[in-house]
C-alpha positions in Angstrom: 0.0 0.0 0.0 1.5 3.3 -1.1 -1.2 5.6 0.3 -4.2 5.6 2.5 -7.0 8.1 2.3 -8.5 8.7 5.8 -11.8 10.6 6.3 -11.9 11.2 10.0 -15.4 12.8 9.9 -17.5 10.1 8.2 -20.3 8.6 10.4 -19.2 5.0 10.9 -21.4 2.1 11.8 -20.6 2.6 15.5 -20.5 6.4 15.4 -16.8 6.3 16.6 -14.1 8.7 15.8 -10.4 7.9 15.4 -8.8 7.5 18.8 -5.3 8.6 19.7 -3.9 5.1 20.2 -5.3 3.9 16.9 -3.8 7.0 15.3 -0.3 6.2 16.6 -0.7 2.6 15.4 -1.7 3.8 12.0 1.3 6.2 11.8 3.7 3.4 12.8 2.3 1.1 10.1 2.6 3.9 7.4 6.1 4.7 8.5 7.1 1.0 8.3 5.5 0.7 4.8 6.8 3.9 3.5 3.2 4.9 2.7 1.5 8.3 2.8 -1.7 9.0 4.8 -4.0 11.6 3.2 -6.1 13.0 6.1 -9.3 14.6 4.8 -10.5 16.7 7.7 -13.2 18.7 5.9 -15.4 19.5 9.0 -12.7 19.1 11.6 -13.6 22.3 13.4 -17.1 21.0 14.3 -16.8 18.5 17.2 -19.6 18.5 19.8 -18.3 16.0 22.4 -16.4 16.6 25.6 -13.2 15.3 24.0 -12.2 16.6 20.6 -9.7 14.1 19.0 -6.7 15.8 17.6 -5.9 15.6 13.9 -3.7 12.7 13.0 -1.3 15.3 11.5 -0.6 16.7 15.0 0.7 13.3 16.0 2.9 12.8 12.9 6.5 12.9 13.9 7.9 11.2 10.8 6.1 13.3 8.1 3.8 10.6 6.7 0.6 12.6 6.8 -0.8 14.9 4.1 -3.5 17.0 5.8 -6.3 18.3 3.6 -8.9 20.9 4.7 -11.4 23.3 3.4 -13.2 26.6 4.2 -16.2 25.6 2.3 -17.8 24.1 5.4 -16.5 26.5 8.0 -17.2 29.6 6.0 -19.3 29.2 2.9 -19.2 27.0 -0.2 -18.8 29.8 -2.7 -15.5 30.8 -1.2 -14.0 27.7 -2.9 -10.8 27.8 -0.8 -9.0 24.7 0.6 -5.6 24.0 1.9 -3.0 21.3 2.2 -0.5 20.8 5.1 2.1 18.7 3.4 5.4 17.3 4.7 8.2 19.7 3.8 9.8 17.3 1.2 6.5 17.3 -0.7 5.8 21.0 -0.7 7.6 21.7 -4.1 5.8 18.7 -5.6 2.4 20.0 -4.6 3.3 23.4 -6.0 4.1 21.9 -9.4 1.0 19.8 -9.4 -1.2 22.7 -8.4 0.3 24.9 -11.1 -0.3 22.3 -13.8 -3.8 21.2 -12.8 -5.6 24.1 -11.1 -6.8 27.4 -12.4 -6.4 28.7 -8.9 -8.5 30.8 -6.5 -8.7 34.6 -6.8 -5.8 36.2 -5.0 -8.1 38.8 -3.4 -10.2 36.1 -1.7 -7.1 34.4 -0.5 -5.8 37.6 1.0 -9.1 38.4 2.7 -9.3 34.9 4.2 -5.7 35.2 5.4 -6.4 38.5 7.0 -9.6 37.1 8.7 -7.5 34.4 10.2 -4.4 36.5 11.2 -6.6 39.1 12.9 -8.2 36.3 15.1 -11.7 36.4 13.7 -11.7 32.8 12.4 -11.6 31.1 15.9 -14.4 33.4 17.1 -16.5 32.5 14.1 -15.9 28.8 14.6 -16.9 29.0 18.3 -20.2 30.7 17.4 -21.0 28.3 14.6 -20.1 25.3 16.7 -22.8 26.4 19.1 -25.3 26.8 16.3 -24.7 23.3 14.9 -24.5 21.8 18.3 -28.0 23.1 19.1 -29.3 21.7 15.8 -27.6 18.3 16.4 -29.1 18.2 20.0 -32.5 19.1 18.7 -32.4 16.3 16.2 -31.3 13.8 18.7 -33.9 14.9 21.3 -36.7 14.8 18.8 -35.7 11.5 17.4 -35.7 10.0 20.9 -39.1 11.4 21.4 -40.8 10.8 18.0 -38.9 7.9 16.5 -38.3 5.5 19.3 -38.9 2.0 18.0 -39.1 3.3 14.4 -35.7 4.6 13.6 -32.4 4.1 15.6 -30.7 7.4 15.2 -27.0 7.4 15.8 -25.5 9.9 18.2 -22.7 11.8 16.4 -19.9 13.9 17.9 -18.8 15.7 14.7 -20.0 16.9 11.3 -23.4 17.9 10.0 -25.3 14.7 9.6 -26.1 11.4 11.2 -27.6 8.0 10.2 -30.8 6.3 11.2 -31.1 2.6 11.1 -34.4 1.2 9.9 -36.5 -1.5 11.5 -36.2 -5.1 10.0 -38.1 -5.6 6.8 -37.9 -2.0 5.7 -35.7 -0.9 2.8 -33.9 2.4 2.9 -34.9 3.3 -0.7 -38.6 2.8 0.2 -38.3 5.1 3.2 -36.3 7.7 1.3 -38.9 7.8 -1.5 -41.8 8.1 0.9 -40.0 10.8 2.8 -39.4 12.8 -0.4 -43.1 12.6 -1.2 -43.8 14.1 2.2 -41.4 16.9 1.6 -38.5 15.6 3.7 -35.0 15.6 2.2 -32.9 12.5 3.0 -31.0 9.9 1.2 -30.7 6.1 1.6 -27.4 4.7 2.7 -27.4 2.3 -0.3 -26.9 5.4 -2.5 -23.4 5.7 -1.2 -22.2 2.1 -1.4 -20.5 0.5 -4.4 -21.7 -3.0 -3.5 -24.9 -3.9 -1.7 -24.8 -3.9 2.1 -27.1 -5.5 4.6 -27.5 -2.4 6.7 -30.6 -0.4 5.9 -30.3 3.2 6.9 -31.0 6.8 5.9 -29.0 10.0 6.3 -30.3 12.8 8.5 -28.8 16.2 8.0 -29.0 19.0 10.5 -26.3 21.5 9.5 -28.5 23.7 7.3 -31.8 23.3 9.1 -33.0 25.6 11.9 -34.2 23.8 15.1 -37.9 24.6 14.5 -37.7 23.0 11.1 -35.9 20.0 12.6 -38.8 19.5 15.1 -41.3 19.6 12.3 -39.3 17.4 10.0 -38.8 14.7 12.6 -42.5 14.6 13.4 -43.3 14.4 9.7 -40.8 11.6 9.3 -42.5 9.7 12.2 -45.7 9.8 10.4 -44.1 8.5 7.2 -42.5 5.6 9.2 -45.7 4.7 11.0 -47.5 4.5 7.7 -44.8 2.2 6.2 -44.7 -0.2 9.1 -48.4 -0.2 9.7 -48.5 1.4 13.1 
């Protein structure tokens, strides 16, 4: 294996995040194999648990991790700015690749974002937005526990903007997603994101762009859809 792409923010089947011990083990394996780890931390600023796991890059003593981030999630998508924290010996290579393959981002936008960071506004913005997203996440989890108990097993997440809900036996995720769409609820079946079929039947539940009041209404509407499908 020459490289490994690691998305530390994806909702896993158990809802777990990469632990520090596992991170060190992964780094040792990459160093022994002479492999690169590409750490895609696209919503790394938004953790809601009591313990925010450090980026793998912060534990990388041998220069095996290429850390990739973006401001599209933390600021706004139209900004179209991202960044790479590369080992020193790869910086020149990344410059050549970027020059040959990218049209580049406007210099003015880069300068404005750099000034926003150096003047200390970015951490303040992140703290405020973390509170906003945490409230939305908490609203979703609380309403799911109240309205979807026994209908949908909603996973508790500690990072990101969405979670997963596991369906009761005998119900397909595509059927629920289609019924939810007809009821005006935007969601997606887990099977849409898999290359090969999986036994797990689940749907995605996003909360990042939805105010708490709409989350409450949406969960209640989803409850009615589920009750209709399972005959309750």
